[in-house]
Amino acid sequence: MDRLQDKAFGLLSEQFGGSLVESVVEQVAQLPVEVPSWGFGRGGTRFGTFRTGKEAKTVTGRIKAAGQFRALTGKGQTVAIHIPWDGEKKTEIGALAKLLKKAGVKAGSINCNLFTPRKRGPLDARLRFGSLTNPVDAVRKASVQHNLDCIDIMRRLGSDTLVLWLPDGTNSPGQLSLYDQADLLETSLRAICRKLRKGEKILVEYKYFEPGMYATAIQDYGRSRSLCRMLGPKAKVLLDLGHHAPTTNVEHVVALLVRGGDLGGFHFNDHAYADDDLATGSLNPGQLFRIMCNLVEGERRGFGDVRTLALMIDQSHNIKDPLTELVESLTNIETAYAKALLVDGAALRKAQLACDASRGDAILRDAFLTDVRPLLAKARAMAV
Ligand SMILES: [Mn+2]
């Protein structure tokens, strides 16, 4: 098998040139990919969670599994942490820091939770009326405070990134004025951002519906971008691949965000219908390839290094083994990235400027149909 792979690698070098192929291997090996601690547990739907008994159930188990992922793949250098699922009290965060160190991984983004009612305090069942946009002062203030606490935890764990996914939204026009919703959101976000120091950032995720079924407070990339621009350079847009309406051209969104300097990172997954959180690239590898093409083009045009983006996986593992499915997703991300790096960008641009769409598409197809597995095997060996 190794000999066959060496042969295939030689053929790729002949086809694309040795130096390009070597540089693709290096860039794939160096691509940092963050995995979520919650992703190592069993996912569920509103109908239930089907545990096999083998998946991680505790924070200790999840971080241990993240260590396994790191050892197997050389990736998962950072692990996204969820507060309070992975701990909240001082002693719990101290223990979490030790677990991360023992597993050979670092804390990645710190994710707040504004959707689970707490047993004590103002964040009770009234959270169904919103968190940062809740019309009740006490609930809204406690929601802001939770984010400020998350920033403290972020610093204690040596991370610099706070991720905000806001579940706020309404179910009917009489529930809350859309003007009040926008006002409350902006005031709350400003209060959170004021606490961020130089070198720290907040990534603002958007989603067009659910749990609110009528008017979500941060419903699309335009709203997220306008909020981030209002908040200043510490705030950037987080693009979750599953958070768009069907037929949205996601790579177009990517290009516009990169071009505007607004993109902070990704939540990678795949979907057929809504926010399905399926394995990245498992249904639509073509879309993932086109997204990577636009990231690579953005970098070539001087809009910043792909590796400075927060490249995170965010999935729910309902059927397959979580660790296995995360490796599948990582492989699909690396495959799409490698293929995008193989695109002859100069020839493509020449064809585009000459109005030769057939030639342009043929250039993209050549890269997309290339079997990059021999290249990924070398990159994996280099990363581990
Ligand atoms: Mn997400």
CSV table of C-alpha atoms and ligand atoms in Angstrom, one decimal, residues 165 205 238 240 243 267 269 277 314, ligand 1:
chain,number,residue,atom,x,y,z
A,165,TRP,CA,-24.1,32.0,19.4
A,205,GLU,CA,-22.3,33.6,14.9
A,238,LEU,CA,-18.4,33.4,12.6
A,240,ASP,CA,-21.5,28.1,10.5
A,243,HIS,CA,-26.9,28.2,9.4
A,267,HIS,CA,-18.1,26.2,12.2
A,269,ASN,CA,-20.4,20.8,9.2
A,277,ASP,CA,-24.7,19.3,12.0
A,314,ASP,CA,-19.3,22.0,15.0
B,1,MN,MN,-22.1,26.6,15.3
